[in-house]
PDB file of C-alpha atoms in Angstrom:
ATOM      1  CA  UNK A   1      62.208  23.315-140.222  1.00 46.00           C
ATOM      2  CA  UNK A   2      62.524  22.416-136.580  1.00 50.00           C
ATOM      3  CA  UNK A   3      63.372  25.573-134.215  1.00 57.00           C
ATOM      4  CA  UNK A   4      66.742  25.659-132.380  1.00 61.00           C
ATOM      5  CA  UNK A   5      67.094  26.290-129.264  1.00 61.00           C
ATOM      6  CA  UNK A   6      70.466  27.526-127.523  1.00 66.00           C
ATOM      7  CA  UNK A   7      71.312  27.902-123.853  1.00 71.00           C
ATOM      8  CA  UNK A   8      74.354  29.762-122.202  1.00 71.00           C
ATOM      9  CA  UNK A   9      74.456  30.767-119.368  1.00 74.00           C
ATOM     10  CA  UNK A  10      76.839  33.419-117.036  1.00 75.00           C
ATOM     11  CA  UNK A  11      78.367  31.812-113.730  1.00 75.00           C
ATOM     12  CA  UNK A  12      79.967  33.913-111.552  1.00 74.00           C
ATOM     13  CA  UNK A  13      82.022  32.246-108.532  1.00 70.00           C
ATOM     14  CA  UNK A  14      82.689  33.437-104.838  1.00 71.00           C
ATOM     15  CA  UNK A  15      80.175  37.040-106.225  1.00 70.00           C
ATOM     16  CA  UNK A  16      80.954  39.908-103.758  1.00 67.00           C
ATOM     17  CA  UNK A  17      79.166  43.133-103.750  1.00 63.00           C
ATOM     18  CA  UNK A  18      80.926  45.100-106.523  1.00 69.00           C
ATOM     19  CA  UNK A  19      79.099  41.827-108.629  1.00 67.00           C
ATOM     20  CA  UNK A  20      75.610  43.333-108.939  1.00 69.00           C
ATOM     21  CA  UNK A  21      74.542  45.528-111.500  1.00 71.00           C
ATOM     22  CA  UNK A  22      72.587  45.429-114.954  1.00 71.00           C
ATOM     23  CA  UNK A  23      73.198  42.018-117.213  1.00 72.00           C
ATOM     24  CA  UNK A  24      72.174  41.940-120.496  1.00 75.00           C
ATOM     25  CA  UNK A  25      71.521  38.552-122.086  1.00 76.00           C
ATOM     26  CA  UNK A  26      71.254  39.077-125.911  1.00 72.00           C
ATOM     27  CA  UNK A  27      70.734  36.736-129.509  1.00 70.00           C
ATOM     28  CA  UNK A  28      71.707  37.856-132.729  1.00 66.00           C
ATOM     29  CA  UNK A  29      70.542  36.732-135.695  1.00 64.00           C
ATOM     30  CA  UNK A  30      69.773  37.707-139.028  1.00 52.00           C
ATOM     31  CA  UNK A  31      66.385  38.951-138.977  1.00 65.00           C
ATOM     32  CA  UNK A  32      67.581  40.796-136.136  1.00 62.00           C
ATOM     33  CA  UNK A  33      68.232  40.635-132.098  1.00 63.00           C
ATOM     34  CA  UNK A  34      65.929  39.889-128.826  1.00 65.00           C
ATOM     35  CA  UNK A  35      67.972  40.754-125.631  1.00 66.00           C
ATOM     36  CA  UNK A  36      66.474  40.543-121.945  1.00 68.00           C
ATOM     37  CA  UNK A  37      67.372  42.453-118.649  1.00 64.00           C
ATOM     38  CA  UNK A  38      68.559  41.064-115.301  1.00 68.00           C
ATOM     39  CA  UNK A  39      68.874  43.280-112.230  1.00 67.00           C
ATOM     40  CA  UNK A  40      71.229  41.443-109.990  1.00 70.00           C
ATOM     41  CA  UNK A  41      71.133  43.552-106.567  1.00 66.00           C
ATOM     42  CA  UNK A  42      73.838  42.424-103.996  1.00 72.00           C
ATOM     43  CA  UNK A  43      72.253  40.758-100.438  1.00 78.00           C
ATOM     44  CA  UNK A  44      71.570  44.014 -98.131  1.00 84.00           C
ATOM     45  CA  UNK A  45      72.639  44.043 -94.344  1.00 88.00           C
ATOM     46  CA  UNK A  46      72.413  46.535 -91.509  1.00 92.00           C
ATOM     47  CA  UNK A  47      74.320  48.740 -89.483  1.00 94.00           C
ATOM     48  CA  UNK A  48      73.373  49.898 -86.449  1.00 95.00           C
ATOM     49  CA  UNK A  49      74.984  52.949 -84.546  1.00 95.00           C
ATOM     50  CA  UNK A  50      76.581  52.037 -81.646  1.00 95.00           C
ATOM     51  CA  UNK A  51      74.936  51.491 -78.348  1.00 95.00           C
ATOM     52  CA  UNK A  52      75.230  54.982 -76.206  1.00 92.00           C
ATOM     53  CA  UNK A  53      74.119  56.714 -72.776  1.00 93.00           C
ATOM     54  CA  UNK A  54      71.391  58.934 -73.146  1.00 93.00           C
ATOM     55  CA  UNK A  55      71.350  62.682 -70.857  1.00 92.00           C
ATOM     56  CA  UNK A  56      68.398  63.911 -69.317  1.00 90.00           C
ATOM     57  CA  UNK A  57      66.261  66.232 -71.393  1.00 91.00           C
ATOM     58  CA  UNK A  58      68.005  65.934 -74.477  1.00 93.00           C
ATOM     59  CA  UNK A  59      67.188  64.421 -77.695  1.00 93.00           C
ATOM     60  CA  UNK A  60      69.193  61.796 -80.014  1.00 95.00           C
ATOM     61  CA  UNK A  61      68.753  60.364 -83.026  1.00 96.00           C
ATOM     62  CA  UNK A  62      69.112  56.900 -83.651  1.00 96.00           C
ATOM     63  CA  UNK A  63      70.190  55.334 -87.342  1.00 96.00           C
ATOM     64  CA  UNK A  64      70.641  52.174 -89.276  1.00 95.00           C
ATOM     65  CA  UNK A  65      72.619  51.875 -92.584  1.00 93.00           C
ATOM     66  CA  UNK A  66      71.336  49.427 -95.078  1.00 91.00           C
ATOM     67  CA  UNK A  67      74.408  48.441 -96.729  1.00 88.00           C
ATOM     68  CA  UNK A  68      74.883  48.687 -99.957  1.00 84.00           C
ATOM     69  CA  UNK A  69      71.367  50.454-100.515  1.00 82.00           C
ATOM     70  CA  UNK A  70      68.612  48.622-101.931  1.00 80.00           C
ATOM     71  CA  UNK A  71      65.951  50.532-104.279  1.00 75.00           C
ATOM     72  CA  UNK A  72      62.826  49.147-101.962  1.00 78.00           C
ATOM     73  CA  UNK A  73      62.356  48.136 -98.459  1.00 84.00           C
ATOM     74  CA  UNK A  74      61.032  49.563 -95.579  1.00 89.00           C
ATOM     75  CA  UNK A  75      62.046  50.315 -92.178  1.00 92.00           C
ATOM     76  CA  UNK A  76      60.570  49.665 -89.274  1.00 94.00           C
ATOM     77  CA  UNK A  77      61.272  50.423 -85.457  1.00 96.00           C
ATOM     78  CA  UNK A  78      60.870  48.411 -82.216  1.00 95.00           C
ATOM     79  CA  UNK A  79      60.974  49.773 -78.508  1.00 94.00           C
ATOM     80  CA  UNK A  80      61.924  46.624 -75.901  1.00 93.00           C
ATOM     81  CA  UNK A  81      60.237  44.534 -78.803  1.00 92.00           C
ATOM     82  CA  UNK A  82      57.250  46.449 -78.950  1.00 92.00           C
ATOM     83  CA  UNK A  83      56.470  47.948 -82.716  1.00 93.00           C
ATOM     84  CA  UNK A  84      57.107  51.947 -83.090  1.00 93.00           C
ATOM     85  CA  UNK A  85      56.566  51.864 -86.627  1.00 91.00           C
ATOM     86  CA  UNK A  86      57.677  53.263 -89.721  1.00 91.00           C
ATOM     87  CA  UNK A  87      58.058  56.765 -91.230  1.00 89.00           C
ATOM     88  CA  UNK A  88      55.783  59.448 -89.486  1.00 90.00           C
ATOM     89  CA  UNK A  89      55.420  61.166 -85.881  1.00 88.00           C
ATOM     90  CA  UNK A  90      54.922  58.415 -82.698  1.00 89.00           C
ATOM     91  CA  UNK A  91      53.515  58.594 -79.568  1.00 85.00           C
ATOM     92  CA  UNK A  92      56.291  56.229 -77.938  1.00 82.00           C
ATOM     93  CA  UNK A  93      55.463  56.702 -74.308  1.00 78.00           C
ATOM     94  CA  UNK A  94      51.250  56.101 -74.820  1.00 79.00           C
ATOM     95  CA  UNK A  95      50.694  60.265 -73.316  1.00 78.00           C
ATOM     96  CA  UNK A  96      48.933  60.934 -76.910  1.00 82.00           C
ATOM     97  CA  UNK A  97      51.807  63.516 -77.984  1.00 83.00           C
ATOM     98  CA  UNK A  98      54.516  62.420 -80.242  1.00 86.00           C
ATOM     99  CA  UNK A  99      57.431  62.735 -78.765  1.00 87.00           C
ATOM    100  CA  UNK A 100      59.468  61.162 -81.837  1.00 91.00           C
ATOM    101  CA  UNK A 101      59.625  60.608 -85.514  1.00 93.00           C
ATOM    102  CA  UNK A 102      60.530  58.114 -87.919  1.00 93.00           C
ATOM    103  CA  UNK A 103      62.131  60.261 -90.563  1.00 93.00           C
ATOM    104  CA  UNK A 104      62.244  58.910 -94.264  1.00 91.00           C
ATOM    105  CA  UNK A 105      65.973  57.917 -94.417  1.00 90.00           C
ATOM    106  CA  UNK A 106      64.684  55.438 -91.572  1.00 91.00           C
ATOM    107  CA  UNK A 107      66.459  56.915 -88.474  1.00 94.00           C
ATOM    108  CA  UNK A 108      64.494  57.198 -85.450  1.00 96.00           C
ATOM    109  CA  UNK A 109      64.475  60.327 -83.444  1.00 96.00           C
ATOM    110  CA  UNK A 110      63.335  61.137 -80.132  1.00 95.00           C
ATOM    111  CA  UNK A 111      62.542  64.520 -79.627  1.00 93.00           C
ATOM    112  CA  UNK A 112      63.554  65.029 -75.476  1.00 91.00           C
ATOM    113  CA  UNK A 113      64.517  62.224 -73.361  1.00 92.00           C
ATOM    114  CA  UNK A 114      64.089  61.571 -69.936  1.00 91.00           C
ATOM    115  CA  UNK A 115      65.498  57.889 -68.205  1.00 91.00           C
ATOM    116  CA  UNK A 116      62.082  56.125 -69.677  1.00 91.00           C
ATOM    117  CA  UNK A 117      63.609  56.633 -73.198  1.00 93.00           C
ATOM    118  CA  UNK A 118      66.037  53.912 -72.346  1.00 94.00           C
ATOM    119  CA  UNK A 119      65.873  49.940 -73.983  1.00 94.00           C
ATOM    120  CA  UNK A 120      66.604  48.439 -76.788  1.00 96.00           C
ATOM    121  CA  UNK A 121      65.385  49.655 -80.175  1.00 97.00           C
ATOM    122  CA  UNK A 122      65.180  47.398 -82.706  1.00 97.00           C
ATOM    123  CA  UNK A 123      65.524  48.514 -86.457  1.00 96.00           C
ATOM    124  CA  UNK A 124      64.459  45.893 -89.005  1.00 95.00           C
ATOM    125  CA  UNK A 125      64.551  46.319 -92.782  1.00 94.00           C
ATOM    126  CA  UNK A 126      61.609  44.708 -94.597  1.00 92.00           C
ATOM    127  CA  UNK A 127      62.115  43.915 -98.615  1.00 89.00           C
ATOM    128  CA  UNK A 128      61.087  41.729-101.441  1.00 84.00           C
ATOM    129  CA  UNK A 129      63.441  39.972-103.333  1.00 79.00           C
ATOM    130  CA  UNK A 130      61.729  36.816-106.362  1.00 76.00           C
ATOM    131  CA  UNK A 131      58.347  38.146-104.839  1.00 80.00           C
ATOM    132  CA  UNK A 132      60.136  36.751-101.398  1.00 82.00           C
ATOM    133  CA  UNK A 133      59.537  39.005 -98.366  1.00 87.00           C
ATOM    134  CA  UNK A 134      62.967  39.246 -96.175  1.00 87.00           C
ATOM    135  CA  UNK A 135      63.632  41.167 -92.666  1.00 92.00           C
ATOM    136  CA  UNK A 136      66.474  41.285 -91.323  1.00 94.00           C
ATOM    137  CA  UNK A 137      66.612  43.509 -87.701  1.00 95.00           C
ATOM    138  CA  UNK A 138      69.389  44.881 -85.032  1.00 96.00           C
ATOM    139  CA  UNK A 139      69.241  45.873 -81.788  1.00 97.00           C
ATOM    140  CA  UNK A 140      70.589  49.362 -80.088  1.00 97.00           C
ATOM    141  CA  UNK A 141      71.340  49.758 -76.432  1.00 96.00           C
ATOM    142  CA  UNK A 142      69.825  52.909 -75.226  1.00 96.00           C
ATOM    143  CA  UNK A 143      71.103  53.025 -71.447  1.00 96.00           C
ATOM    144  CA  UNK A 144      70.817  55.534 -68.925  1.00 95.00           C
ATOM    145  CA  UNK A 145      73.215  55.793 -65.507  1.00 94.00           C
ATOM    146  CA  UNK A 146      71.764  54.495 -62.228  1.00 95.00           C
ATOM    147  CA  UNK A 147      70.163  56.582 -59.872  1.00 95.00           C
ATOM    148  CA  UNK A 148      68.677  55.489 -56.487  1.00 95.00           C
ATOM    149  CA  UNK A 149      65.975  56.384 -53.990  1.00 93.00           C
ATOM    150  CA  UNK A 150      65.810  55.615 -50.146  1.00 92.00           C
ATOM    151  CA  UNK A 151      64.419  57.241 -47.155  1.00 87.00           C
ATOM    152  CA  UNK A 152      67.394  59.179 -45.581  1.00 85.00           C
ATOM    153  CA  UNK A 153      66.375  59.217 -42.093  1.00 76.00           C
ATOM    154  CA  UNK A 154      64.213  56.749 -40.283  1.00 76.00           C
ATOM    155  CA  UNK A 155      62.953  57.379 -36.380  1.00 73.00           C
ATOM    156  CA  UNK A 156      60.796  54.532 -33.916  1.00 69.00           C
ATOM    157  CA  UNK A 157      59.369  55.439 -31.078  1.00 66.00           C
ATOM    158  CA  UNK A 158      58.806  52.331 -29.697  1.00 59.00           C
ATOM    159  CA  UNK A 159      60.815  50.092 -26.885  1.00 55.00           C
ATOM    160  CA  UNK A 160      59.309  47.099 -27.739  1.00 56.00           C
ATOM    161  CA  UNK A 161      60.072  44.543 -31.113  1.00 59.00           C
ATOM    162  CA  UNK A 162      59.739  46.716 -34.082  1.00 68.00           C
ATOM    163  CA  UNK A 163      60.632  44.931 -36.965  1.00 78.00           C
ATOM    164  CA  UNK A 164      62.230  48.170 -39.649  1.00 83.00           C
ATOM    165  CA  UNK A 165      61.519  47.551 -43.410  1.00 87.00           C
ATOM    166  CA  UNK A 166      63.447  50.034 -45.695  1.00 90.00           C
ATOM    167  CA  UNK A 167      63.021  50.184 -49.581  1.00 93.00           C
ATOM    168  CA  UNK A 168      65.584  51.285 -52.266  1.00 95.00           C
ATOM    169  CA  UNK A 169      63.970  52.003 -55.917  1.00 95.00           C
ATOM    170  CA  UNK A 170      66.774  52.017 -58.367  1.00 96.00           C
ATOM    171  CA  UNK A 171      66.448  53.491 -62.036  1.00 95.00           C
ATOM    172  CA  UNK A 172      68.825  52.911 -64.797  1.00 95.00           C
ATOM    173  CA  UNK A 173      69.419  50.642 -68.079  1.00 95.00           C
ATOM    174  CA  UNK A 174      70.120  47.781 -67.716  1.00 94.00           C
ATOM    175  CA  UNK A 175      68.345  47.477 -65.308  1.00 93.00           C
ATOM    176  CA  UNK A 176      70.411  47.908 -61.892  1.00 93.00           C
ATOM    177  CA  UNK A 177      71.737  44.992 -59.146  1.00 93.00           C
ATOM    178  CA  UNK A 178      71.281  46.289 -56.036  1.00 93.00           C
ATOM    179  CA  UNK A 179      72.911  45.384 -52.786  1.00 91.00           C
ATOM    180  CA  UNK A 180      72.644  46.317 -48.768  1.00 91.00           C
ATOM    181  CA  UNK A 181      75.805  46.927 -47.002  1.00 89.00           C
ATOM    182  CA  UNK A 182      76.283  47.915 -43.593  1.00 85.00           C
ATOM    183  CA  UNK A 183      79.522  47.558 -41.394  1.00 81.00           C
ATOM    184  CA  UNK A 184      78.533  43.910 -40.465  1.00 74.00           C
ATOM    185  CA  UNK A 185      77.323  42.594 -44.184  1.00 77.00           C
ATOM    186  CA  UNK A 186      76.400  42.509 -47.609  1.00 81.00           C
ATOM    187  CA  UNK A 187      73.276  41.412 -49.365  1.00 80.00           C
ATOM    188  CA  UNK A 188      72.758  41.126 -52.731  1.00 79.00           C
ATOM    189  CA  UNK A 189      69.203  41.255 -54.254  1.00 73.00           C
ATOM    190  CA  UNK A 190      67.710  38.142 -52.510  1.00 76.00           C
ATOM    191  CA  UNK A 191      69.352  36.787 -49.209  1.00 75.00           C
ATOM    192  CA  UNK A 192      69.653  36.794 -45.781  1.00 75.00           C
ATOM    193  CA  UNK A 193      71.971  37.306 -43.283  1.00 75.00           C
ATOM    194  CA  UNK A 194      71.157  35.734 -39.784  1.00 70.00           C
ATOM    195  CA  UNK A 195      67.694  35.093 -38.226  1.00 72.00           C
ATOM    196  CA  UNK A 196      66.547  38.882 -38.690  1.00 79.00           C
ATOM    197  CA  UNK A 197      68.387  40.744 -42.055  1.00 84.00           C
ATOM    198  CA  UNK A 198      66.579  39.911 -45.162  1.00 87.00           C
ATOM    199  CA  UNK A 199      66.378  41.317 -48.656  1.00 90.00           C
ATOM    200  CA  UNK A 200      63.716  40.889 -51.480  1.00 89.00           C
ATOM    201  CA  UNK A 201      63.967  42.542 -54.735  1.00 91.00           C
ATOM    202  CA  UNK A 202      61.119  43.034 -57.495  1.00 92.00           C
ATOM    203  CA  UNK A 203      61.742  43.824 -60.773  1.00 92.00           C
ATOM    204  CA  UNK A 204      58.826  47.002 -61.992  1.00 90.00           C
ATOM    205  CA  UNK A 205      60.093  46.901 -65.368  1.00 90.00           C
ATOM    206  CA  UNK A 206      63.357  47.576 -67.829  1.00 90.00           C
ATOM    207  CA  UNK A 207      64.555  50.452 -65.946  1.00 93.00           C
ATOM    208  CA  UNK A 208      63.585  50.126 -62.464  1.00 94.00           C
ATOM    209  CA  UNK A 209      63.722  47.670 -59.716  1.00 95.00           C
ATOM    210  CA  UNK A 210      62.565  48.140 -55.702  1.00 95.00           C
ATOM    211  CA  UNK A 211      64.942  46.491 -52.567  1.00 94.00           C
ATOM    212  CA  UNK A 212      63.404  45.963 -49.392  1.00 93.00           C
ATOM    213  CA  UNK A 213      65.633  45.175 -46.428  1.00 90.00           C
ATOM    214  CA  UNK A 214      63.543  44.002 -43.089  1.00 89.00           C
ATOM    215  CA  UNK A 215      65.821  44.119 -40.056  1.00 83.00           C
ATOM    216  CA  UNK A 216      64.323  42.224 -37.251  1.00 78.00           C
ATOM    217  CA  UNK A 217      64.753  45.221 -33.744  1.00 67.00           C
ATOM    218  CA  UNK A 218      67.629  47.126 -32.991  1.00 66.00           C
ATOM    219  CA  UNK A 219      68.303  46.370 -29.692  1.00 61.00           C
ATOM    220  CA  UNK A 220      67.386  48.525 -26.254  1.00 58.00           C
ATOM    221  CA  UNK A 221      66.003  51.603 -25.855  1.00 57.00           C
ATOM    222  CA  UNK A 222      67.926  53.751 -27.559  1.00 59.00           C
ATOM    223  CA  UNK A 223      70.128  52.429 -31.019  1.00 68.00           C
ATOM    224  CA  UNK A 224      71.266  54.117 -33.973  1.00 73.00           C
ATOM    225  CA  UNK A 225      72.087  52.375 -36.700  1.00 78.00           C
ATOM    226  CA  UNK A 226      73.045  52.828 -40.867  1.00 84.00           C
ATOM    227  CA  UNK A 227      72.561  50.677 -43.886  1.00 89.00           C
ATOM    228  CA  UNK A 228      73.367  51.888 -47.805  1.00 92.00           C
ATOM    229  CA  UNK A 229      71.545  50.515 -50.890  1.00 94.00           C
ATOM    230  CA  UNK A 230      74.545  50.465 -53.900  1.00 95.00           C
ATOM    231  CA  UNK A 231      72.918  50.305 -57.199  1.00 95.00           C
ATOM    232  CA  UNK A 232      74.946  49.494 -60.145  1.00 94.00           C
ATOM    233  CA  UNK A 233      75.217  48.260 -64.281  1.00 91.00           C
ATOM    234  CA  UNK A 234      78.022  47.659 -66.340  1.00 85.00           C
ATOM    235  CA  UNK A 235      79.103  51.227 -66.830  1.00 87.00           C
ATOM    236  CA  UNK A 236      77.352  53.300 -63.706  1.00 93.00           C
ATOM    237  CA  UNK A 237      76.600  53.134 -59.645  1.00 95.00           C
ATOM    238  CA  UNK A 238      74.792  54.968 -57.126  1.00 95.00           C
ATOM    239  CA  UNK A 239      74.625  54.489 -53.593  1.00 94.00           C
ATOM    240  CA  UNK A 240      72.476  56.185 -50.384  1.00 93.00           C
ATOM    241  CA  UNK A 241      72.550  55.825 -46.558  1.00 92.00           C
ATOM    242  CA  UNK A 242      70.170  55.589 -44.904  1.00 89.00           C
ATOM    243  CA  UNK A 243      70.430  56.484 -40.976  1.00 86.00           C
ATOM    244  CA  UNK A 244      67.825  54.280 -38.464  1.00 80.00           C
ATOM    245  CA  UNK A 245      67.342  55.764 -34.945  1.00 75.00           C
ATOM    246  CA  UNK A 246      65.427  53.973 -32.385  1.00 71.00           C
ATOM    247  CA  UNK A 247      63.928  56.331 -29.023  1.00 70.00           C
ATOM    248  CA  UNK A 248      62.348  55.229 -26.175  1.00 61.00           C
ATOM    249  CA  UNK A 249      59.198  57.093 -27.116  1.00 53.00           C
ATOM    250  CA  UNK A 250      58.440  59.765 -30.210  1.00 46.00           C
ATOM    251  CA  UNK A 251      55.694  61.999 -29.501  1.00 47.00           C
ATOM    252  CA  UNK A 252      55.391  63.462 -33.004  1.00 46.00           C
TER     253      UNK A 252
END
């Protein structure tokens, strides 16, 4: 006698979260029943904490919720896209000292921060699913308010042309935009105003950038004059003066 065969099979339309769980397929028959097990786990997503400012010398805790929770996967962390790593103690800032952990609910924590704690951290959430691997990732905003750094107080001695370079090193994330103003202008990053203002800008790296106004002479003997760097991101500014006086001779 030929064997029978018999398919049926479960649909389920438009399936939403509360759809996975534990399906039982199962054949009854008179010698008695074979039944098999499906585990049918809903698609898993992330959800970052919201971007924040971090303060000086304290620590913070960033977190990730894998929504709903899935019974394997790992989670990983990423620092202005380079790896952290998963759960354990990290040396983030390359001094050979951990200064944060991974813990094993997959937040990240950072043990004391100072302004080179800010970026973006990525979390990403590594998992199998039909012997498939999947990641999935999100980014967090650490920033940090602007601060700014310029010689106060600048003397020359000398009557003749004496071109006067001043630089302005801004911190903050994002990184800041930084501008020259003085009663008579205003340069942004790169520019020039007349034959003898100009401003360059380079960029050392996500937190800090350096401004360097040249001014061509200040005219005569004896001049004074001011110019302010104004640093500033979406959410923070700093500004300094910085006062220029020229003498017809400096002996010290």
């Amino acid at each position: 006698m030929a064997d029978t065969v018999t398919t049926n099979a479960l649909i389920i339309y438009n399936a939403r979260e509360i759809d996975g769980g534990l399906f039982t397929c199962a054949s009854y028959d008179m010698p008695g029943m074979a039944s098999v097990h499906v585990t049918i786990h809903a698609e898993p997503n992330l959800e970052p904490m919201a971007d924040f400012i971090l303060t000086d010398g304290e620590g913070f805790v960033l977190t990730c919720l894998v929504v709903p929770p899935i019974p394997s996967g790992n989670m990983y962390w990423n620092k202005n896209g380079i790896l952290i790593g998963t759960t354990g103690l990290h040396d983030i800032d390359g001094d050979r000292s951990p200064d944060g952990e991974i813990l094993t609910n997959g937040s990240l924590v950072i043990y004391e921060a100072d302004k080179n704690d800010a970026g973006i951290y990525t979390c990403l959430l590594r998992y199998v699913v039909n012997r498939r691997s999947e990641t999935i990732l999100r980014n967090i905003n650490v920033n940090v308010a602007v601060e700014v750094t310029v010689k106060e107080y600048i003397k020359l001695g000398s009557p003749l042309y004496q071109p006067i370079q001043i630089a302005c090193t801004a911190y903050g994330f994002p990184v800041p935009e930084v501008a020259w103003m003085s009663k008579n202008f205003t340069l942004g990053s790169d520019g020039y105003w007349g034959r003898d203002i100009s401003v360059t800008t380079q960029t050392h790296s996500p937190i800090s950038v350096t401004s360097t106004i040249t001014i061509g002479d200040l005219p005569g003997t004896f001049a004074m004059a001011s110019v302010t760097c104004d640093a500033n991101n979406f959410f923070s500014n700093a500004s300094q003066l910085s006062l220029i006086i020229k003498f017809g001779t400096i002996t010290d």
